Amino acid sequence: MLHIINKSPTNSPALKQCLKRAQQGSSILLMEDAAYALISKTEASSQIKQHMNRVSFYVLEPDIKARGIGEKIISGIQRIGYNDFVKLACSQHPVQSWF
Amino acid sequence: MPPQKKKFLFVNRKAPYGTIHAHEALEAILTGAAFEQRISILFLDDGVFPLLKEQNSGDIGLKDFSPTYNALSLYGVENIYVDEESLIERGIASDELSIKVELKTTKEVCLIMEQQDVIFNF
């Protein structure tokens, strides 16, 4: 199963609400403002690190670049483009969006 | 052999009136029912608020659509689930809800989501 989040963690509880329900082996894609959750030394990225061994995390590279945070995000997150996004959504259904 | 019915899940996560999501979800559910698939609804997080009784939205100039929830069973909606923890977090008891629902734990909610063919988010 694929979970998609597009809200910043400091503006919306979507990340927290998703992490509470995402099951072992599911995938979480951070896009648009959710990319801010990956900035190192933040509460959100430390939460994400705690889940990295049971859930696969992805982030859209264009959203990272747009927001100028490429050098500021934690390592170990797969940075993907739109084509990979489509492949992910096709291979991991159903898709649940948290907005 | 008739085509295999798909499992549709409509997930409600927004409160009524402040945004149109809850009302739009209900419209989509009633439309979806016409396709005669296997429809379930899940009320989660703030999405439990539209189920409260005693709504009276006349003074804010918005239609109170909550009575329509009673019609869901007529539209062939199979399961109506509510995330129990979301009720507790918001100080709502199950007897304060306007319709009969199945209360689910967080674990059960996750499994319900994973078993769907298609999820519609509101």
Short mmCIF file of C-alpha atoms in Angstrom, two decimals:
data_model
loop_
_atom_site.label_atom_id
_atom_site.label_comp_id
_atom_site.label_asym_id
_atom_site.label_seq_id
_atom_site.Cartn_x
_atom_site.Cartn_y
_atom_site.Cartn_z
CA MET A 1 0.00 0.00 0.00
CA LEU A 2 1.14 3.53 -0.81
CA HIS A 3 0.48 6.52 1.43
CA ILE A 4 0.90 10.02 -0.02
CA ILE A 5 1.37 13.13 2.10
CA ASN A 6 1.50 16.66 0.67
CA LYS A 7 1.31 18.89 3.75
CA SER A 8 4.07 20.40 5.85
CA PRO A 9 4.30 18.72 9.28
CA THR A 10 4.39 22.08 11.05
CA ASN A 11 1.15 23.12 9.38
CA SER A 12 -0.88 19.92 9.38
CA PRO A 13 -1.13 16.69 11.43
CA ALA A 14 -1.26 14.61 8.21
CA LEU A 15 2.24 13.11 8.64
CA LYS A 16 1.58 12.17 12.26
CA GLN A 17 -1.85 10.70 11.37
CA CYS A 18 -0.35 8.70 8.51
CA LEU A 19 2.56 7.33 10.57
CA LYS A 20 0.06 6.17 13.17
CA ARG A 21 -1.66 3.94 10.59
CA ALA A 22 0.99 3.01 7.99
CA GLN A 23 1.61 -0.70 8.18
CA GLN A 24 4.91 -2.61 8.10
CA GLY A 25 6.11 -2.91 4.50
CA SER A 26 3.96 -0.08 3.13
CA SER A 27 5.43 2.94 1.33
CA ILE A 28 5.10 6.63 2.14
CA LEU A 29 5.67 9.27 -0.53
CA LEU A 30 6.32 12.82 0.64
CA MET A 31 5.53 15.42 -2.01
CA GLU A 32 4.87 19.14 -2.30
CA ASP A 33 5.06 20.75 1.20
CA ALA A 34 5.54 17.39 2.92
CA ALA A 35 9.15 17.54 1.68
CA TYR A 36 9.83 19.95 4.58
CA ALA A 37 9.32 17.01 6.96
CA LEU A 38 12.70 15.69 5.87
CA ILE A 39 14.77 18.65 7.05
CA SER A 40 17.35 17.23 9.45
CA LYS A 41 17.27 18.03 13.18
CA THR A 42 13.49 18.55 13.18
CA GLU A 43 10.83 16.70 15.14
CA ALA A 44 9.25 15.44 11.90
CA SER A 45 12.45 13.99 10.44
CA SER A 46 13.32 12.35 13.75
CA GLN A 47 9.85 10.70 13.73
CA ILE A 48 10.42 9.56 10.15
CA LYS A 49 13.80 8.03 11.10
CA GLN A 50 12.07 5.92 13.74
CA HIS A 51 9.83 4.39 11.06
CA MET A 52 12.44 3.88 8.36
CA ASN A 53 13.10 0.26 9.26
CA ARG A 54 9.47 -0.80 8.79
CA VAL A 55 8.19 1.59 6.08
CA SER A 56 9.87 2.73 2.80
CA PHE A 57 10.02 6.51 2.39
CA TYR A 58 10.19 8.38 -0.92
CA VAL A 59 10.29 12.10 -1.74
CA LEU A 60 9.72 13.88 -5.04
CA GLU A 61 13.02 15.40 -6.17
CA PRO A 62 11.35 18.30 -8.04
CA ASP A 63 9.67 19.37 -4.78
CA ILE A 64 12.96 19.21 -2.89
CA LYS A 65 14.69 21.32 -5.59
CA ALA A 66 11.82 23.81 -5.80
CA ARG A 67 12.03 24.47 -2.06
CA GLY A 68 15.84 24.72 -1.97
CA ILE A 69 16.19 22.09 0.77
CA GLY A 70 18.33 19.56 -1.16
CA GLU A 71 21.28 19.96 1.21
CA LYS A 72 19.16 20.09 4.34
CA ILE A 73 17.27 16.78 4.30
CA ILE A 74 18.14 13.59 6.17
CA SER A 75 19.89 10.82 4.22
CA GLY A 76 18.42 7.43 3.38
CA ILE A 77 15.32 8.80 1.66
CA GLN A 78 14.80 7.71 -1.94
CA ARG A 79 14.56 10.85 -4.10
CA ILE A 80 12.41 10.07 -7.15
CA GLY A 81 11.09 11.85 -10.24
CA TYR A 82 7.58 11.90 -11.65
CA ASN A 83 8.03 8.74 -13.77
CA ASP A 84 9.03 6.76 -10.71
CA PHE A 85 6.10 8.30 -8.87
CA VAL A 86 3.75 6.83 -11.49
CA LYS A 87 5.47 3.41 -11.26
CA LEU A 88 5.19 3.51 -7.47
CA ALA A 89 1.48 4.36 -7.55
CA CYS A 90 0.84 1.56 -10.06
CA SER A 91 2.80 -1.08 -8.22
CA GLN A 92 1.57 -0.33 -4.70
CA HIS A 93 -2.19 -0.05 -4.64
CA PRO A 94 -4.39 0.96 -3.01
CA VAL A 95 -3.22 4.52 -2.62
CA GLN A 96 -4.26 6.54 0.43
CA SER A 97 -3.74 10.32 0.39
CA TRP A 98 -3.38 12.26 3.67
CA PHE A 99 -4.21 15.94 3.17
CA MET B 1 -19.44 -14.73 -15.45
CA PRO B 2 -20.49 -11.22 -14.20
CA PRO B 3 -17.57 -8.77 -13.77
CA GLN B 4 -15.93 -9.04 -10.33
CA LYS B 5 -17.18 -6.29 -7.96
CA LYS B 6 -14.48 -3.94 -6.70
CA LYS B 7 -14.05 -2.80 -3.12
CA PHE B 8 -14.39 1.03 -2.90
CA LEU B 9 -13.54 2.78 0.36
CA PHE B 10 -14.52 6.41 0.94
CA VAL B 11 -12.33 7.91 3.68
CA ASN B 12 -13.63 11.00 5.51
CA ARG B 13 -10.98 12.97 7.44
CA LYS B 14 -12.44 16.48 7.52
CA ALA B 15 -14.95 18.25 9.79
CA PRO B 16 -18.22 19.58 8.27
CA TYR B 17 -18.91 23.20 7.25
CA GLY B 18 -15.30 24.51 7.68
CA THR B 19 -14.48 22.81 4.40
CA ILE B 20 -16.72 21.18 1.79
CA HIS B 21 -14.89 17.82 1.87
CA ALA B 22 -17.44 16.05 4.10
CA HIS B 23 -20.39 17.18 1.98
CA GLU B 24 -18.55 16.37 -1.27
CA ALA B 25 -17.74 12.91 0.10
CA LEU B 26 -21.39 12.20 0.75
CA GLU B 27 -22.33 13.28 -2.79
CA ALA B 28 -19.58 11.05 -4.20
CA ILE B 29 -20.76 8.10 -2.11
CA LEU B 30 -24.34 8.42 -3.34
CA THR B 31 -23.06 8.67 -6.93
CA GLY B 32 -20.68 5.76 -6.41
CA ALA B 33 -23.53 3.63 -5.10
CA ALA B 34 -25.03 3.78 -8.59
CA PHE B 35 -22.08 1.70 -9.89
CA GLU B 36 -23.09 -1.18 -7.61
CA GLN B 37 -19.56 -1.90 -6.40
CA ARG B 38 -18.81 -3.01 -2.82
CA ILE B 39 -18.83 0.36 -1.03
CA SER B 40 -17.53 1.02 2.49
CA ILE B 41 -17.06 4.29 4.32
CA LEU B 42 -14.45 5.07 6.96
CA PHE B 43 -14.80 8.08 9.28
CA LEU B 44 -11.32 8.96 10.60
CA ASP B 45 -9.62 11.85 12.52
CA ASP B 46 -11.73 15.04 12.19
CA GLY B 47 -13.92 13.10 9.76
CA VAL B 48 -15.94 11.78 12.73
CA PHE B 49 -17.39 15.26 13.44
CA PRO B 50 -20.01 15.16 10.64
CA LEU B 51 -21.64 12.20 12.40
CA LEU B 52 -22.62 14.18 15.50
CA LYS B 53 -26.34 14.54 16.19
CA GLU B 54 -27.98 17.94 16.90
CA GLN B 55 -26.35 19.75 13.93
CA ASN B 56 -28.28 22.93 13.07
CA SER B 57 -26.43 24.98 10.46
CA GLY B 58 -29.21 27.38 9.37
CA ASP B 59 -27.63 30.42 11.01
CA ILE B 60 -24.32 29.97 9.15
CA GLY B 61 -26.16 29.68 5.86
CA LEU B 62 -24.96 26.17 5.06
CA LYS B 63 -27.07 23.09 4.44
CA ASP B 64 -27.04 20.46 7.19
CA PHE B 65 -26.39 17.34 5.10
CA SER B 66 -26.03 14.97 8.08
CA PRO B 67 -29.60 13.54 7.82
CA THR B 68 -28.51 12.02 4.49
CA TYR B 69 -26.20 9.67 6.36
CA ASN B 70 -29.33 7.79 7.40
CA ALA B 71 -30.03 7.01 3.74
CA LEU B 72 -26.69 5.29 3.17
CA SER B 73 -27.97 1.80 3.87
CA LEU B 74 -30.69 2.36 1.23
CA TYR B 75 -27.91 3.07 -1.26
CA GLY B 76 -26.32 -0.33 -0.72
CA VAL B 77 -23.42 0.92 1.38
CA GLU B 78 -22.16 -2.29 3.00
CA ASN B 79 -19.98 -1.11 5.85
CA ILE B 80 -19.81 2.11 7.81
CA TYR B 81 -16.66 2.16 9.95
CA VAL B 82 -15.61 4.72 12.57
CA ASP B 83 -12.10 4.93 14.04
CA GLU B 84 -12.72 4.56 17.76
CA GLU B 85 -9.54 6.41 18.77
CA SER B 86 -10.60 9.43 16.70
CA LEU B 87 -13.84 9.60 18.71
CA ILE B 88 -12.01 9.34 22.03
CA GLU B 89 -9.45 12.01 21.03
CA ARG B 90 -12.35 14.35 20.27
CA GLY B 91 -14.45 13.61 23.36
CA ILE B 92 -17.26 11.94 21.42
CA ALA B 93 -19.18 8.90 22.68
CA SER B 94 -20.55 6.45 20.11
CA ASP B 95 -24.13 7.06 21.28
CA GLU B 96 -23.74 10.71 20.24
CA LEU B 97 -23.52 9.68 16.60
CA SER B 98 -26.49 10.12 14.29
CA ILE B 99 -26.25 6.64 12.69
CA LYS B 100 -25.37 3.06 13.66
CA VAL B 101 -21.70 2.39 12.85
CA GLU B 102 -19.01 -0.26 13.36
CA LEU B 103 -16.33 1.00 15.78
CA LYS B 104 -12.84 -0.07 14.74
CA THR B 105 -9.44 -0.01 16.45
CA THR B 106 -6.46 1.62 14.74
CA LYS B 107 -5.12 -1.82 13.77
CA GLU B 108 -8.46 -2.81 12.21
CA VAL B 109 -8.62 0.51 10.35
CA CYS B 110 -5.23 -0.16 8.77
CA LEU B 111 -6.26 -3.63 7.61
CA ILE B 112 -9.51 -2.30 6.17
CA MET B 113 -7.57 0.22 4.11
CA GLU B 114 -5.11 -2.35 2.79
CA GLN B 115 -7.89 -4.68 1.65
CA GLN B 116 -9.49 -2.13 -0.69
CA ASP B 117 -9.20 -1.99 -4.48
CA VAL B 118 -9.76 1.77 -4.63
CA ILE B 119 -9.70 4.46 -1.93
CA PHE B 120 -11.39 7.85 -2.36
CA ASN B 121 -10.05 10.48 0.05
CA PHE B 122 -12.03 13.42 1.39
#
